[in-house]
Each structure stands twice: as C-alpha cells, then as structure tokens.
CSV table of C-alpha atoms in Angstrom, one decimal:
chain,number,residue,atom,x,y,z
S,22,MET,CA,0.8,-16.2,39.1
S,23,LEU,CA,3.2,-18.0,36.9
S,24,ILE,CA,0.5,-18.7,34.3
S,25,MET,CA,-0.6,-15.1,34.2
S,26,ASN,CA,3.0,-14.0,33.5
S,27,GLU,CA,3.4,-16.6,30.8
S,28,GLY,CA,0.1,-15.3,29.2
S,29,GLY,CA,1.3,-11.8,29.5
S,30,ASP,CA,4.7,-12.6,27.9
S,31,PHE,CA,2.9,-14.5,25.1
S,32,LEU,CA,0.7,-11.5,24.4
S,33,LYS,CA,3.6,-9.2,24.5
S,34,ASN,CA,5.6,-11.4,22.1
S,35,ASN,CA,2.7,-11.5,19.7
S,36,VAL,CA,2.5,-7.7,19.7
S,37,LEU,CA,6.2,-7.4,19.1
S,38,ILE,CA,6.0,-9.9,16.2
S,39,GLY,CA,3.1,-7.9,14.7
S,40,ALA,CA,4.9,-4.6,15.1
S,41,LEU,CA,8.1,-6.1,13.6
S,42,LEU,CA,6.1,-7.5,10.6
S,43,CYS,CA,4.4,-4.2,9.9
S,44,LEU,CA,7.7,-2.3,10.3
S,45,ILE,CA,9.5,-4.6,7.8
S,46,ALA,CA,6.6,-4.3,5.4
S,47,SER,CA,6.5,-0.4,5.6
S,48,ILE,CA,10.3,-0.1,5.3
S,49,SER,CA,10.2,-2.5,2.3
S,50,TRP,CA,7.6,-0.4,0.6
S,51,GLY,CA,9.5,2.7,1.2
S,52,ALA,CA,12.7,1.2,-0.2
S,53,MET,CA,11.0,-0.2,-3.4
S,54,PHE,CA,10.7,3.1,-5.2
S,55,PRO,CA,14.4,4.1,-5.1
S,56,VAL,CA,15.3,0.5,-6.0
S,57,ALA,CA,12.8,0.4,-8.9
S,58,ASN,CA,14.0,3.8,-10.2
S,59,HIS,CA,17.5,2.5,-10.4
S,60,ALA,CA,16.3,-0.5,-12.4
S,61,PHE,CA,14.3,1.7,-14.8
S,62,GLN,CA,17.6,2.9,-16.2
S,63,TYR,CA,17.9,-0.5,-17.9
S,64,ILE,CA,14.4,-2.1,-18.1
S,65,ASP,CA,10.9,-0.7,-18.7
S,66,PRO,CA,8.5,-0.7,-15.7
S,67,PHE,CA,6.1,-3.1,-17.4
S,68,TYR,CA,8.4,-6.1,-17.8
S,69,PHE,CA,10.0,-5.2,-14.4
S,70,THR,CA,6.6,-5.5,-12.8
S,71,ILE,CA,5.6,-8.7,-14.6
S,72,ILE,CA,8.9,-10.5,-13.9
S,73,ARG,CA,8.6,-9.5,-10.3
S,74,TYR,CA,5.0,-10.5,-9.7
S,75,VAL,CA,5.0,-13.7,-11.8
S,76,SER,CA,7.8,-14.8,-9.4
S,77,VAL,CA,5.8,-13.7,-6.4
S,78,THR,CA,2.7,-15.5,-7.6
S,79,VAL,CA,4.7,-18.8,-8.1
S,80,LEU,CA,6.0,-18.5,-4.5
S,81,LEU,CA,2.6,-17.7,-3.1
S,82,ILE,CA,1.1,-20.7,-4.9
S,83,ILE,CA,3.7,-23.0,-3.5
S,84,ILE,CA,3.2,-21.7,0.1
S,85,LEU,CA,-0.6,-21.9,-0.2
S,86,LEU,CA,-0.5,-25.4,-1.5
S,87,TRP,CA,1.8,-26.4,1.3
S,88,LYS,CA,-0.2,-24.6,4.1
S,89,GLU,CA,-3.8,-25.2,3.0
S,90,GLY,CA,-3.8,-27.8,0.3
S,91,ILE,CA,-5.4,-28.0,-3.2
S,92,GLN,CA,-8.9,-27.2,-1.8
S,93,ALA,CA,-7.7,-23.6,-1.0
S,94,PHE,CA,-7.6,-22.9,-4.8
S,95,ARG,CA,-11.4,-23.3,-5.1
S,96,LEU,CA,-13.0,-20.0,-6.1
S,97,GLU,CA,-16.3,-20.8,-4.4
S,98,GLY,CA,-18.3,-18.6,-6.8
S,99,LYS,CA,-16.2,-15.6,-6.0
S,100,GLY,CA,-14.0,-15.7,-9.1
S,101,LEU,CA,-15.3,-12.5,-10.6
S,102,SER,CA,-14.9,-10.4,-7.4
S,103,LEU,CA,-11.5,-11.9,-6.9
S,104,TRP,CA,-10.5,-11.1,-10.4
S,105,PHE,CA,-11.7,-7.5,-10.0
S,106,PHE,CA,-9.9,-6.8,-6.7
S,107,GLY,CA,-6.8,-8.6,-8.0
S,108,SER,CA,-6.8,-6.4,-11.1
S,109,MET,CA,-7.1,-3.3,-9.0
S,110,ALA,CA,-3.9,-4.4,-7.1
S,111,PHE,CA,-1.8,-6.2,-9.7
S,112,VAL,CA,-2.8,-4.4,-12.8
S,113,VAL,CA,-4.0,-0.8,-11.9
S,114,TYR,CA,-1.6,-0.4,-8.9
S,115,ASN,CA,1.5,-2.2,-10.0
S,116,LEU,CA,1.6,-1.1,-13.6
S,117,LEU,CA,0.5,2.5,-13.2
S,118,ILE,CA,2.5,3.4,-10.1
S,119,PHE,CA,5.8,2.3,-11.7
S,120,TRP,CA,4.9,3.7,-15.1
S,121,GLY,CA,4.2,7.1,-13.5
S,122,GLU,CA,7.4,7.0,-11.4
S,123,ASP,CA,9.4,6.2,-14.5
S,124,LEU,CA,7.9,9.0,-16.5
S,125,LEU,CA,8.6,11.5,-13.7
S,126,GLY,CA,12.2,10.4,-13.2
S,127,GLU,CA,13.8,11.1,-9.8
S,128,SER,CA,10.9,13.3,-8.7
S,129,GLY,CA,8.6,10.3,-9.1
S,130,ILE,CA,10.4,8.5,-6.3
S,131,MET,CA,9.2,10.8,-3.5
S,132,LEU,CA,5.8,11.3,-5.2
S,133,ALA,CA,5.0,7.6,-5.4
S,134,SER,CA,6.1,7.1,-1.8
S,135,ILE,CA,4.0,10.0,-0.6
S,136,MET,CA,1.0,8.8,-2.5
S,137,GLU,CA,1.5,5.3,-0.9
S,138,SER,CA,1.4,6.9,2.6
S,139,LEU,CA,-1.9,8.6,1.7
S,140,MET,CA,-3.7,5.3,1.5
S,141,PRO,CA,-5.4,5.5,4.9
S,142,MET,CA,-6.8,8.9,4.1
S,143,LEU,CA,-8.0,7.7,0.7
S,144,SER,CA,-9.8,4.8,2.4
S,145,ILE,CA,-11.7,7.3,4.5
S,146,ILE,CA,-12.8,9.2,1.4
S,147,LEU,CA,-13.9,6.1,-0.4
S,148,LEU,CA,-15.8,4.8,2.6
S,149,TRP,CA,-17.6,8.1,2.8
S,150,ILE,CA,-18.4,8.1,-1.0
S,151,PHE,CA,-19.5,4.4,-1.4
S,152,LYS,CA,-20.6,3.4,2.1
S,153,ARG,CA,-22.1,6.7,3.2
S,154,ASN,CA,-19.8,6.4,6.3
S,155,ARG,CA,-19.3,10.1,7.0
S,156,PRO,CA,-16.0,10.7,8.9
S,157,HIS,CA,-15.7,13.0,11.9
S,158,LEU,CA,-14.9,16.7,11.2
S,159,PHE,CA,-11.4,16.2,12.8
S,160,THR,CA,-10.7,13.3,10.5
S,161,LEU,CA,-11.7,15.4,7.5
S,162,SER,CA,-9.3,18.1,8.7
S,163,CYS,CA,-6.5,15.6,8.8
S,164,VAL,CA,-7.4,14.4,5.3
S,165,PHE,CA,-7.2,18.0,4.1
S,166,ILE,CA,-3.9,18.6,5.7
S,167,ALA,CA,-2.5,15.4,4.2
S,168,PHE,CA,-3.6,16.4,0.7
S,169,ILE,CA,-1.9,19.8,1.2
S,170,GLY,CA,1.3,17.8,2.0
S,171,VAL,CA,0.9,15.7,-1.1
S,172,SER,CA,0.3,18.9,-3.2
S,173,LEU,CA,3.5,20.4,-2.0
S,174,VAL,CA,5.5,17.3,-2.9
S,175,ILE,CA,3.9,17.1,-6.3
S,176,THR,CA,4.1,20.7,-7.4
S,177,LYS,CA,7.2,21.8,-5.4
S,178,GLY,CA,5.1,24.9,-4.6
S,179,ASP,CA,4.5,25.9,-8.2
S,180,PHE,CA,0.8,24.9,-8.7
S,181,GLN,CA,0.2,26.8,-11.9
S,182,SER,CA,3.2,25.4,-13.8
S,183,PHE,CA,2.3,21.9,-12.6
S,184,ILE,CA,-1.3,22.1,-13.8
S,185,THR,CA,-0.3,23.4,-17.3
S,186,ALA,CA,2.6,20.9,-17.7
S,187,THR,CA,1.0,17.6,-18.9
S,188,SER,CA,4.4,15.9,-18.7
S,189,ASP,CA,4.1,16.1,-14.9
S,190,PHE,CA,0.4,16.1,-14.4
S,191,ILE,CA,-0.4,12.8,-16.4
S,192,PRO,CA,2.2,10.7,-14.6
S,193,ALA,CA,1.1,12.1,-11.2
S,194,LEU,CA,-2.5,11.1,-12.1
S,195,PHE,CA,-1.3,7.6,-13.0
S,196,ILE,CA,0.3,7.3,-9.5
S,197,PHE,CA,-2.9,8.6,-7.9
S,198,ILE,CA,-5.1,6.1,-9.7
S,199,ALA,CA,-2.7,3.3,-8.9
S,200,VAL,CA,-2.9,4.1,-5.1
S,201,VAL,CA,-6.7,4.2,-5.3
S,202,GLY,CA,-6.6,0.8,-7.0
S,203,TRP,CA,-4.6,-0.6,-4.0
S,204,VAL,CA,-7.0,0.9,-1.5
S,205,ILE,CA,-10.0,-0.7,-3.3
S,206,TYR,CA,-8.1,-4.0,-3.2
S,207,THR,CA,-7.5,-3.7,0.5
S,208,MET,CA,-11.2,-2.8,1.1
S,209,GLY,CA,-12.2,-5.9,-1.0
S,210,ARG,CA,-10.6,-8.1,1.6
S,211,ASN,CA,-13.8,-7.7,3.7
S,212,GLN,CA,-15.7,-9.8,1.1
S,213,PHE,CA,-13.5,-12.7,1.8
S,214,GLY,CA,-13.6,-12.7,5.6
S,215,ASP,CA,-13.7,-16.5,5.9
S,216,TRP,CA,-10.5,-16.8,3.8
S,217,SER,CA,-7.0,-16.6,5.2
S,218,ALA,CA,-4.8,-13.7,4.3
S,219,LEU,CA,-2.6,-16.1,2.4
S,220,ARG,CA,-5.4,-17.5,0.3
S,221,TYR,CA,-6.8,-14.1,-0.6
S,222,SER,CA,-3.3,-12.8,-1.4
S,223,THR,CA,-2.4,-15.8,-3.5
S,224,LEU,CA,-5.6,-16.1,-5.6
S,225,SER,CA,-6.0,-12.4,-6.1
S,226,CYS,CA,-2.3,-12.1,-7.1
S,227,LEU,CA,-2.7,-15.1,-9.5
S,228,LEU,CA,-5.8,-13.6,-11.3
S,229,GLY,CA,-4.5,-10.1,-11.3
S,230,THR,CA,-1.0,-10.9,-12.5
S,231,ALA,CA,-2.4,-13.1,-15.3
S,232,THR,CA,-4.4,-10.1,-16.5
S,233,ALA,CA,-1.4,-7.8,-16.2
S,234,LEU,CA,0.7,-10.4,-18.2
S,235,ALA,CA,-1.9,-10.4,-20.9
S,236,ILE,CA,-1.8,-6.6,-21.2
S,237,VAL,CA,2.0,-6.5,-21.3
S,238,LEU,CA,2.1,-9.2,-24.0
S,239,MET,CA,-0.5,-7.3,-26.0
S,240,ALA,CA,1.5,-4.1,-25.7
S,241,THR,CA,4.6,-6.0,-26.8
S,242,PHE,CA,2.8,-7.5,-29.8
S,243,LEU,CA,1.7,-4.0,-30.8
S,244,GLY,CA,5.2,-2.8,-30.6
S,245,HIS,CA,4.8,-0.3,-27.7
S,246,ILE,CA,7.3,-2.1,-25.5
S,247,SER,CA,10.0,-4.8,-26.1
S,248,VAL,CA,11.0,-7.9,-24.3
S,249,PRO,CA,14.2,-7.3,-22.2
S,250,THR,CA,17.3,-9.2,-23.1
S,251,ALA,CA,19.0,-11.8,-20.9
S,252,GLU,CA,21.8,-9.3,-20.3
S,253,THR,CA,19.3,-6.6,-19.1
S,254,ILE,CA,17.7,-9.0,-16.7
S,255,LYS,CA,21.1,-10.0,-15.4
S,256,ILE,CA,21.9,-6.3,-14.7
S,257,VAL,CA,18.6,-5.7,-12.8
S,258,SER,CA,18.6,-9.1,-11.1
S,259,PRO,CA,19.6,-7.6,-7.7
S,260,ASN,CA,16.8,-5.1,-7.9
S,261,LEU,CA,14.3,-7.8,-8.9
S,262,LEU,CA,15.5,-10.1,-6.2
S,263,PHE,CA,14.9,-7.4,-3.5
S,264,MET,CA,11.5,-6.5,-5.0
S,265,ILE,CA,10.4,-10.1,-5.1
S,266,ILE,CA,11.4,-11.1,-1.6
S,267,PHE,CA,10.7,-7.9,0.4
S,268,PRO,CA,8.1,-5.6,-1.1
S,269,GLY,CA,6.5,-8.5,-2.9
S,270,LEU,CA,6.3,-11.6,-0.7
S,271,ILE,CA,7.3,-10.6,2.8
S,272,ALA,CA,5.6,-7.2,2.8
S,273,LEU,CA,2.4,-8.6,1.3
S,274,LEU,CA,2.0,-11.5,3.8
S,275,GLY,CA,3.8,-9.7,6.7
S,276,TRP,CA,1.5,-6.7,6.6
S,277,ASN,CA,-1.7,-8.8,6.5
S,278,ILE,CA,-0.5,-11.0,9.4
S,279,GLY,CA,0.9,-8.0,11.4
S,280,VAL,CA,-2.3,-6.0,11.1
S,281,GLY,CA,-4.3,-9.1,12.1
S,282,ILE,CA,-2.3,-9.1,15.4
S,283,LEU,CA,-2.1,-5.4,16.1
S,284,SER,CA,-5.5,-4.4,14.6
S,285,PRO,CA,-5.8,-2.0,11.6
S,286,LEU,CA,-5.9,1.0,13.9
S,287,ASN,CA,-2.5,0.2,15.3
S,288,GLY,CA,-1.0,-1.3,12.2
S,289,ILE,CA,-1.8,1.7,10.0
S,290,LEU,CA,0.7,3.9,12.0
S,291,PHE,CA,3.5,2.0,10.4
S,292,ILE,CA,2.6,3.5,7.0
S,293,ASN,CA,4.5,6.6,8.3
S,294,PHE,CA,7.8,4.7,7.7
S,295,VAL,CA,7.1,4.5,4.0
S,296,PRO,CA,7.9,8.1,3.0
S,297,VAL,CA,10.6,8.3,5.8
S,298,THR,CA,12.4,5.3,4.4
S,299,THR,CA,12.2,6.7,0.8
S,300,LEU,CA,13.4,10.1,2.0
S,301,ILE,CA,16.5,8.6,3.8
S,302,ILE,CA,17.4,6.3,0.8
S,303,SER,CA,16.9,9.2,-1.7
S,304,ILE,CA,19.2,11.4,0.3
S,305,VAL,CA,21.9,8.7,0.5
S,306,GLN,CA,21.6,8.2,-3.3
S,307,GLY,CA,22.2,11.9,-3.8
S,308,TYR,CA,18.7,13.0,-4.8
S,309,LYS,CA,18.2,16.7,-3.9
S,310,ILE,CA,15.3,16.8,-1.4
S,311,THR,CA,13.5,20.1,-1.6
S,312,SER,CA,12.0,22.0,1.3
S,313,PHE,CA,8.6,21.2,-0.2
S,314,ASP,CA,9.4,17.5,0.0
S,315,MET,CA,10.3,17.8,3.6
S,316,ILE,CA,7.3,20.0,4.6
S,317,GLY,CA,4.9,17.8,2.6
S,318,THR,CA,6.2,14.6,4.2
S,319,ILE,CA,5.9,16.1,7.7
S,320,LEU,CA,2.3,17.3,7.1
S,321,ILE,CA,1.3,13.8,6.0
S,322,ILE,CA,2.9,12.1,8.9
S,323,VAL,CA,1.5,14.6,11.5
S,324,SER,CA,-2.0,14.2,10.0
S,325,LEU,CA,-1.8,10.4,10.1
S,326,ILE,CA,-0.6,10.3,13.7
S,327,SER,CA,-3.2,12.9,14.8
S,328,ASN,CA,-6.1,11.0,13.2
S,329,ASN,CA,-4.9,7.7,14.7
S,330,LEU,CA,-4.7,9.3,18.2
S,331,PHE,CA,-8.1,10.8,17.7
S,332,LEU,CA,-9.7,7.5,16.7
S,333,ARG,CA,-8.1,5.8,19.7
S,334,LEU,CA,-9.5,8.4,22.1
S,335,HIS,CA,-12.9,8.1,20.3
S,336,GLN,CA,-12.9,4.3,20.7
S,337,ARG,CA,-11.9,4.6,24.4
S,338,ASN,CA,-14.7,7.0,25.1
S,339,ARG,CA,-17.2,4.7,23.4
S,340,ARG,CA,-16.0,1.8,25.5
S,341,ALA,CA,-16.2,3.9,28.7
S,342,PHE,CA,-19.7,5.3,27.7
S,343,PRO,CA,-21.3,2.6,25.5
S,344,PHE,CA,-24.8,4.3,25.8
S,345,GLY,CA,-23.6,7.8,25.6
S,346,LYS,CA,-22.5,10.2,28.3
S,347,GLN,CA,-26.0,11.4,29.0
S,348,SER,CA,-27.3,7.9,29.7
S,349,GLN,CA,-24.4,7.3,32.1
S,350,ILE,CA,-25.3,10.5,34.0
S,351,LYS,CA,-29.0,9.5,34.2
S,352,ALA,CA,-28.1,6.0,35.4
S,353,SER,CA,-25.9,7.4,38.1
C-alpha cells in the first residue's frame, strides 16, 4: 500500500512540475511583448533579437555539452532540415514578430500576443493542408471563432480602414507570417523524435540564429540599420536579461519538458495564459485596452478551451469504444 502511495505521489509531483513549467513558459511569452515594446524605444528590434538569441544559443550550447557531450552536436545527415526549421523559428519568427510589433507601436503588443495564442489553431490548419488530416467540424468551428477574435483585435472593429491602411496591414502580416514560422518549427520536431528536446532546441537555435545574424549584419552593411551603442545596450540590459532568461532559455526548454510530461493536449491549454498575461501587464503599463481587445481575447480563449475539451471527450470515447460503438453493441 505504501508503494502505491509513493508511486501516486511521484506521478502527482511530475504532473505539478509539468504544469508549473508550462505555466512559467506561457507567462514568460505573454510578458515578452510589453517588455520588448519598452526596449524598442531605444534599440531596433533586429539587434535586440540578435543580442538576445546569440546569448541564448551560447547558454544552450554549454548546457547541451554538459548534459549530452560533444557527440550531441553531430547533425547525422539532418543538417538541412535542422537549418530550415531553425530558420523558421529564429529568423522568420523572431525577426518578423518583433519588427511587426515595433512598426505597430502599442497596438502591436496585444496583436503579437493574440497571434501567439493562435498557434494551436494554425497547427490544425497546416496539418489539414499538408497532411490531409481533416479536422472535425467542431474543431473547424473553434478555429473560425478564434480567427474572429483575432480579427477584432487587429482591426478594432473597423475592417475597411484596416484593409486600406498598409501601415497597419503590412506589420500585421509580418506578425502572422512569424507565428506560422514558429508553428512549422514546432511541427518539425517530429522529424527528430530520437533527439532530446535540449538537442533539437540547441542545434536548431544555433543554425537559425547564425542565419539571422548574417541577415542583420548584411542589413547593417547596406545601411538599413545601425549597430547599437554601448550606452543603448546598457539602457535596455534589464529588458535583454529578462528576454534571455525567461522567454528565451527557461520558456523554450521548460515548455518542451512540460509538454512531454503533460502531453500536448494538456500542455496546450496553458497557451491561454499568453494573451491574459499581456493584457494584465499592458493595463498596468497604462495601455488603453479597447472592448475589441477584450472580446477578441475572450473568443480565442473560449475556442481553445472548447476544442481542448472536445478532443479529450473524443479520445475518451475512442478508448472506451476502440472498434466503434456499433461493434461494441454487436459484441454484446
């Protein structure tokens, strides 16, 4: 009896650890957009991103070397795929999402966060397009509701003005493309199933950040952006420190470990904390939240929770009736 209790306690502790890691990751991602927006008053988003992720890459390399040794850095013929998925995350996502946020100003904070919370729904759409994995009608309804929510946050209810105003439409498109890039990166993890989360994170981050660094240096050489001064870096150092430690290192590893403990179905619920955290911090910072921001955020959260509950019920029914309900009736 004692052994059973110890086993139950161990399982319970693992679940609590997984939940805590996913919660910390989601809150960190929700906080990073207000933090980044404050830094963009002094530094451009490109060098802000590069300084951040070069630091994260160095830390990941040290951790991987310590945990798995030099052999973990072998690409095993997967270098091209690793570079592609790494570029999706650390070039397309990281450069475009903060560029779009910076171009939009304060309104970009909520939009970037809302787009981030839309990732589960975008995954469903991409799986449908590329894997021919057609989702259930209820799931499609949830996707549609989520997109309505995003539309309200983006347009503030004025769809016509938004479409005709390229100053808003183009940055919003950048953010959308960025989020799709991260979804592709996440889906690419399946091609490295025999690798640890740490190894995939480190090597993809290394190759992707190297590519992003080359792009930023080229843009600097062409005169489109300039290298920040030491004084500028000193001013934004608290922002950078937070971005490196929490949304960068802890969130990246914590999320992968937490989802591994809880399962993707359970872990994905914590994405709801991303827009909620952003909303709370923005209110504290004095950003005027519109009714469209509130309604849009609520619609997205409701659609995510509803689809998650539906998938749970669907899986439970499949376990209860693995050969279909009709077969169960005939067997009885």
